[in-house]
CSV table of C-alpha atoms and ligand atoms in Angstrom, one decimal:
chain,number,residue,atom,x,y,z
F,1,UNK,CA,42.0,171.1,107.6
F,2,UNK,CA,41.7,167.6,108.7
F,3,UNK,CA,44.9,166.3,110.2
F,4,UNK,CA,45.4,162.1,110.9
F,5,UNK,CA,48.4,161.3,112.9
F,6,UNK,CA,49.3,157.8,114.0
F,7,UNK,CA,46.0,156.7,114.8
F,8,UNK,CA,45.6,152.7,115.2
F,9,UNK,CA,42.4,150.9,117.0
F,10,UNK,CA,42.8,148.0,118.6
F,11,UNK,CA,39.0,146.6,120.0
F,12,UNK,CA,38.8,144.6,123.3
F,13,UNK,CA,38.9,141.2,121.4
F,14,UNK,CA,42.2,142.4,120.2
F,15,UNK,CA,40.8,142.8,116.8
F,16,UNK,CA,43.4,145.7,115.0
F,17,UNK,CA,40.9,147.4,113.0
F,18,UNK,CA,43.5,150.4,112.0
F,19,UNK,CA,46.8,150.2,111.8
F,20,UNK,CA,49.1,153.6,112.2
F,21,UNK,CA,47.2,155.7,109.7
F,22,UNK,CA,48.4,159.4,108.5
F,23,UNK,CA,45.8,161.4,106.5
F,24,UNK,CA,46.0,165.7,105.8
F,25,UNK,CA,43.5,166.6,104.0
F,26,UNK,CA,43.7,170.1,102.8
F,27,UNK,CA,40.6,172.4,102.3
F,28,UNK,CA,38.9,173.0,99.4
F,29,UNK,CA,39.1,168.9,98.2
F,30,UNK,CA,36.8,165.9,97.9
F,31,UNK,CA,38.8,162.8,99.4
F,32,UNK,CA,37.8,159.5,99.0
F,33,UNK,CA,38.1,156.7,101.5
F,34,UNK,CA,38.0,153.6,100.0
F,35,UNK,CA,38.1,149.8,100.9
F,36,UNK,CA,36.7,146.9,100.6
F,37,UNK,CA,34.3,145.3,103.3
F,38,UNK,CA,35.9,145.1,107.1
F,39,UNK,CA,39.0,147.4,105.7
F,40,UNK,CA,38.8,149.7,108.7
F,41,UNK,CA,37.0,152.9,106.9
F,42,UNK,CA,33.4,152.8,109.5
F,43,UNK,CA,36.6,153.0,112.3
F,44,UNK,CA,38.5,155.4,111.2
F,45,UNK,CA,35.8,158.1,110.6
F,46,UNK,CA,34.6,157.5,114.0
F,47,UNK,CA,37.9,157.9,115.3
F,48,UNK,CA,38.0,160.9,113.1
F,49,UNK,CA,34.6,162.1,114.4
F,50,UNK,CA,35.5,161.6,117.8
F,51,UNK,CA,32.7,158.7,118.4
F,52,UNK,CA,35.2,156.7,119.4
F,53,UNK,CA,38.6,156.9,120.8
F,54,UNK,CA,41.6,155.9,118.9
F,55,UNK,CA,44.2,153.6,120.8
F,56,UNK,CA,47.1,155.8,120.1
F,57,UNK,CA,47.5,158.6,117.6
F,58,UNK,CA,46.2,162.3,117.0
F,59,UNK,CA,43.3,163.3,115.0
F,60,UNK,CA,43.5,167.6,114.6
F,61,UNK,CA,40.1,169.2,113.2
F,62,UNK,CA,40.9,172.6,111.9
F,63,UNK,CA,43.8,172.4,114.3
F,64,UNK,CA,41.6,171.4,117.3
F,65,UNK,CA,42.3,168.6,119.0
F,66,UNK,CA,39.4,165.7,118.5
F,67,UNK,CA,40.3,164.5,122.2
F,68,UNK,CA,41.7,167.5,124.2
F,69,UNK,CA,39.2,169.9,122.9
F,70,UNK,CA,36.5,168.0,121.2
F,71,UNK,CA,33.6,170.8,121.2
F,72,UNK,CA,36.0,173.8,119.1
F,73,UNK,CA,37.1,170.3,117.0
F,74,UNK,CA,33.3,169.7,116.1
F,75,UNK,CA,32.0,172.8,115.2
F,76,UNK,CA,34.5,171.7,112.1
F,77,UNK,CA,32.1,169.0,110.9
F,78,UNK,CA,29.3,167.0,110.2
F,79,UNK,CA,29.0,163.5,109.3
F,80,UNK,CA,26.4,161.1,108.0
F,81,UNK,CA,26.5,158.0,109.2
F,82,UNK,CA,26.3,154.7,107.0
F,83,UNK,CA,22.9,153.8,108.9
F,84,UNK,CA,20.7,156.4,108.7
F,85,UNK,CA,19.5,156.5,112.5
F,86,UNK,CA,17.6,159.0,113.8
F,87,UNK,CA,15.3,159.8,117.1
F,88,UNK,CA,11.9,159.0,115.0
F,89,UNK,CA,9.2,159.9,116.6
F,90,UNK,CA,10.2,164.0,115.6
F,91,UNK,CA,8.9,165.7,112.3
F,92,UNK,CA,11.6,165.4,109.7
F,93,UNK,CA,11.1,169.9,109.6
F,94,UNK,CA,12.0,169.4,113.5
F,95,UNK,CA,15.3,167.4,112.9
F,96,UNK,CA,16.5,170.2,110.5
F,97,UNK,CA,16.1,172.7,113.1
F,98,UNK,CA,17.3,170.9,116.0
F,99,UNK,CA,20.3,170.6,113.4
F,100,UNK,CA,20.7,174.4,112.6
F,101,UNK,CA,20.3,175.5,116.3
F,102,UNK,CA,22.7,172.9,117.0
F,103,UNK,CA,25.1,174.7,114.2
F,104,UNK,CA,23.8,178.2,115.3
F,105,UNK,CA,22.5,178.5,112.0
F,106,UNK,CA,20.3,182.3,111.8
F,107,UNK,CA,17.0,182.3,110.3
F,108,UNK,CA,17.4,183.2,106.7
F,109,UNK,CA,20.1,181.1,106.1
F,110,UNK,CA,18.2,177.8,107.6
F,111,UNK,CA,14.9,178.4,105.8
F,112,UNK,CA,17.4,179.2,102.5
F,113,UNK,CA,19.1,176.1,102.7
F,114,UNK,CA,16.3,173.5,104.4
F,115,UNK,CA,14.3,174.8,100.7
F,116,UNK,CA,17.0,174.1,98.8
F,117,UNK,CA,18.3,171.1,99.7
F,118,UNK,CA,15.3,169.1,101.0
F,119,UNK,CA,13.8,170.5,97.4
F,120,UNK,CA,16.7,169.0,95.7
F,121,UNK,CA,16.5,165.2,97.2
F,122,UNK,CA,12.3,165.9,96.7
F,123,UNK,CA,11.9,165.1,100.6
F,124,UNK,CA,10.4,168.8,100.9
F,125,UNK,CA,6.5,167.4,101.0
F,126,UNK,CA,7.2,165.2,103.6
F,127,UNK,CA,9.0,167.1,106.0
F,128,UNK,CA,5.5,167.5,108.1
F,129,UNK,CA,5.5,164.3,108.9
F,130,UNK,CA,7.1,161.9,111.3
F,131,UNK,CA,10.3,160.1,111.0
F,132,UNK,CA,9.2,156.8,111.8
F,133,UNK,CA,7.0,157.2,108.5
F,134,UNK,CA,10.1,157.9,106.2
F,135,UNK,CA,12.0,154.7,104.2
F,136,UNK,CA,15.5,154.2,104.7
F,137,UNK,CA,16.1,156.0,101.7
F,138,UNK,CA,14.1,158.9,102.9
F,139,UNK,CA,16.1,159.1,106.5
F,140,UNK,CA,18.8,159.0,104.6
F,141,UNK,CA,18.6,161.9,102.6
F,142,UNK,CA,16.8,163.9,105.7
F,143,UNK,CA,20.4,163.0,108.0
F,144,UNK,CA,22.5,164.4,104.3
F,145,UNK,CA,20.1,167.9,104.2
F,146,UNK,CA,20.7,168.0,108.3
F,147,UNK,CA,24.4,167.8,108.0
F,148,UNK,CA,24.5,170.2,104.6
F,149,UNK,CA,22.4,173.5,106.8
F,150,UNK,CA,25.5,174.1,108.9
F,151,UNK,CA,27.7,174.7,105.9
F,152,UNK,CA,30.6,172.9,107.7
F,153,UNK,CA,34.0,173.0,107.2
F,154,UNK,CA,34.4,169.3,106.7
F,155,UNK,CA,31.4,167.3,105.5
F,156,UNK,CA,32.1,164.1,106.3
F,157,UNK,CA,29.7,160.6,105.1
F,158,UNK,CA,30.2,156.8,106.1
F,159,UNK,CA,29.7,155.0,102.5
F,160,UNK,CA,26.8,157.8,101.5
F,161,UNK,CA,26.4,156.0,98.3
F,162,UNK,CA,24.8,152.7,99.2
F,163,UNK,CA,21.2,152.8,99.6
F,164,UNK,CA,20.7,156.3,97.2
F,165,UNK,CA,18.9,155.6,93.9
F,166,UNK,CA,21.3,157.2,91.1
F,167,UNK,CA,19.0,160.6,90.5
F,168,UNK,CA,19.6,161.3,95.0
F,169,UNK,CA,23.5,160.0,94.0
F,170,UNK,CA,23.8,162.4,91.4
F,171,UNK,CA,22.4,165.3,93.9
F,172,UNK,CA,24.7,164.3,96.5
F,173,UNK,CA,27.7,164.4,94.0
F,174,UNK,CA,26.9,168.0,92.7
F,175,UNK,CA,26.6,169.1,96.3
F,176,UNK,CA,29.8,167.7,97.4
F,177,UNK,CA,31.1,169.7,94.3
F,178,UNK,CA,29.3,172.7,95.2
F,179,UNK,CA,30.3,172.4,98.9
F,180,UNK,CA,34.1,172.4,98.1
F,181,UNK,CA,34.2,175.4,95.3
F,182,UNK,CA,32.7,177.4,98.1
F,183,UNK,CA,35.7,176.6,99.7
F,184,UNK,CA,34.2,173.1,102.2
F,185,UNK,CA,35.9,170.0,101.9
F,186,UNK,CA,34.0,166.6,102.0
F,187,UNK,CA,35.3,163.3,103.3
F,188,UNK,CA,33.7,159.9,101.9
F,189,UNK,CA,34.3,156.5,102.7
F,190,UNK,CA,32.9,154.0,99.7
F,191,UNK,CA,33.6,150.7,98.1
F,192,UNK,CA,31.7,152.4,95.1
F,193,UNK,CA,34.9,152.8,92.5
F,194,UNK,CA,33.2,155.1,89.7
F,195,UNK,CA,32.1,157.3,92.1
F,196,UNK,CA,35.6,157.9,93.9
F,197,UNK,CA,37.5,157.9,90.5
F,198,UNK,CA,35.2,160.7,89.0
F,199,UNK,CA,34.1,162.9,92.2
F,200,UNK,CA,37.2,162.8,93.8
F,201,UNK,CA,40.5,165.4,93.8
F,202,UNK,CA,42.3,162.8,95.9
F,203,UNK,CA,41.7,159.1,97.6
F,204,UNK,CA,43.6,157.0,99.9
F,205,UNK,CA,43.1,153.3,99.8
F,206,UNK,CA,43.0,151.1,102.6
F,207,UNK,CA,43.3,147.4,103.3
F,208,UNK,CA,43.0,145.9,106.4
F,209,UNK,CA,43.4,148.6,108.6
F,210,UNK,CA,46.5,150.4,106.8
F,211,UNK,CA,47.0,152.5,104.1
F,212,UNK,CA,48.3,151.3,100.9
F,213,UNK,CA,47.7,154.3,98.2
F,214,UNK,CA,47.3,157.6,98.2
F,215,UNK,CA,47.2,160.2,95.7
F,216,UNK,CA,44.9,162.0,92.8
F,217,UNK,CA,43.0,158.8,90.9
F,218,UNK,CA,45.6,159.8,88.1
F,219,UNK,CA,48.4,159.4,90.0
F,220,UNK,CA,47.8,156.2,91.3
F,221,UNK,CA,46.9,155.0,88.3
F,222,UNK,CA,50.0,156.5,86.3
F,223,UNK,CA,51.9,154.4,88.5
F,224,UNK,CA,50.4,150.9,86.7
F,225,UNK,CA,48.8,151.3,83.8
F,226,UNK,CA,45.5,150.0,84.7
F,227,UNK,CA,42.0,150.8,85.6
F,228,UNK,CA,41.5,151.8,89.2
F,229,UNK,CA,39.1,149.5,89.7
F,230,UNK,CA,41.6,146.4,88.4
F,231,UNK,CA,44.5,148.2,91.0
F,232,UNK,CA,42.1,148.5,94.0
F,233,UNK,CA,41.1,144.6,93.0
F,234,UNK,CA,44.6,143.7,93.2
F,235,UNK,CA,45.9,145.9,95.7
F,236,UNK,CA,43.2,144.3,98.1
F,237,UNK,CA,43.1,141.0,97.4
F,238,UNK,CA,43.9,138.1,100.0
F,239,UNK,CA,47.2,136.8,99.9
B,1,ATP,N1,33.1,147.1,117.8
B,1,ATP,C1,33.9,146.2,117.2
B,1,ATP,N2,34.5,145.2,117.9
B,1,ATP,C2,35.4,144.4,117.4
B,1,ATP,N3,35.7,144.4,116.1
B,1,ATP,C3,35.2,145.4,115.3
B,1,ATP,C4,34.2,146.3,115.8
B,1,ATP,N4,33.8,147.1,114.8
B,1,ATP,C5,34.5,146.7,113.7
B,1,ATP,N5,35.3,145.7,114.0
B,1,ATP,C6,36.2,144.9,113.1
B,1,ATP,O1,37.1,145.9,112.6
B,1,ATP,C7,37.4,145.7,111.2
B,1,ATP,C8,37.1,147.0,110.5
B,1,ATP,O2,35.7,147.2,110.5
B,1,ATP,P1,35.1,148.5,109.9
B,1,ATP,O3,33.6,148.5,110.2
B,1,ATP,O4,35.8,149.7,110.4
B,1,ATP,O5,35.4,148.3,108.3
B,1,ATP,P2,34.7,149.0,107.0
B,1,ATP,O6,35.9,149.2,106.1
B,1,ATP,O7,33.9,150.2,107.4
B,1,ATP,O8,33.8,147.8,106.5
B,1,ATP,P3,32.4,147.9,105.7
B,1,ATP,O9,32.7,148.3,104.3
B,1,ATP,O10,32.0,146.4,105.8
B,1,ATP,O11,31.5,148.8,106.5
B,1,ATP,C9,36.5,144.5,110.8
B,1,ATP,O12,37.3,143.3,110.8
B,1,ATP,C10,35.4,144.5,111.8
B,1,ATP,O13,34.9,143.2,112.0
């Protein structure tokens, strides 16, 4: 579904952000991207989402190519972003649509889903009014319902933990559950350990730009016979 090949970044002050990365993540899974601050995880899913360009390597979106053709490769995906920026000066019932005719979405699937997910994350009273009214945590959960209408293939969120009270994290998780037993699969980058050891089928760890685990939570923790937190606190500590 989601095929990483080689990639590496390397930003015009030289700064290697990534570092020769391989991911394939298959359908149907929740994969966790995890690392701690400045690991390289913002990068990679922008790489990934074809925001910006890696300096060598391959990224293939349900087989597409994210740089030789980038509009069949998106029609794979959304993502959430880590900041939740949007144009604010629309109605929040106005993003949603410009999202769903974006996606194509018909009429009784969008009104379907806008109820049901801005219901869930109780944003469905304010959806009259304008953005610029919202609080962070309110964007937020207006850019998740915007990228869940689609129904993409890949649902894919920059660290969509941080800034959710735990009832909205709780929503999010049982969506992302939802999501892949109706066959999606959802990408998440977090420095959040519980979350990634409980929601997750797999996770890949990263550490200053390269990968340095990668398997179910079990496995990687079969291999020492600690807590993944305690292994992710070792694996990424400074030398
Ligand atoms: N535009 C940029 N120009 C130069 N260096 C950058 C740029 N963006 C990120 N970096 C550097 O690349 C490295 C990886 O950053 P990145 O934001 O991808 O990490 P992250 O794992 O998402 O971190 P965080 O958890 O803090 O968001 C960091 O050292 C960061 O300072």
């Amino acid at each position: 579904m989601l095929q990483v090949k080689g990639i590496s970044k390397v930003y015009s002050n030289d700064k290697k952000a990534v570092d020769g990365l391989n991911l394939d993540i298959k359908e149907g899974e929740i994969f966790g991207f995890i690392g701690p601050n400045g690991a390289g995880k913002t990068t990679t899913l922008k790489m990934i989402t074809g925001i910006i360009a890696p300096t060598e390597g391959e990224i293939l979106l349900g087989g597409h190519s994210i740089k030789t053709d980038a509009v069949e490769a998106k029609k794979n995906f959304t993502f959430v972003p880590d900041h939740p920026e949007i144009y604010d000066a629309i109605k929040g019932i106005d993003y949603l649509n410009f999202m769903s005719d974006m996606y194509d979405v018909n009429k009784e699937d969008r009104k379907m889903r806008i109820e049901k997910y801005t219901k869930a994350f109780q944003i469905d009273d304010a959806l009259t009014q304008p953005v610029n009214s919202y609080s962070h945590g309110m964007r937020q959960k207006l850019l998740i319902c915007g990228a869940l209408i689609p129904n993409p293939s890949i649902f894919i969120l920059d660290e969509p933990h941080v800034g959710l009270d735990p009832h909205s994290n709780k929503i999010l998780k049982d969506l992302m559950k939802e999501h892949c037993a109706n066959g999606g699969t959802v990408l998440f980058s977090s420095h959040v350990l519980e979350v990634v050891e409980n929601l997750c089928d797999r996770v890949a760890i990263i550490h200053k730009g390269k990968l340095i685990a990668l398997g179910t939570p079990e496995e990687i923790k079969q291999e020492r016979s600690i807590s993944l937190e305690d292994i992710f606190l070792e694996m990424t500590k400074d030398e």
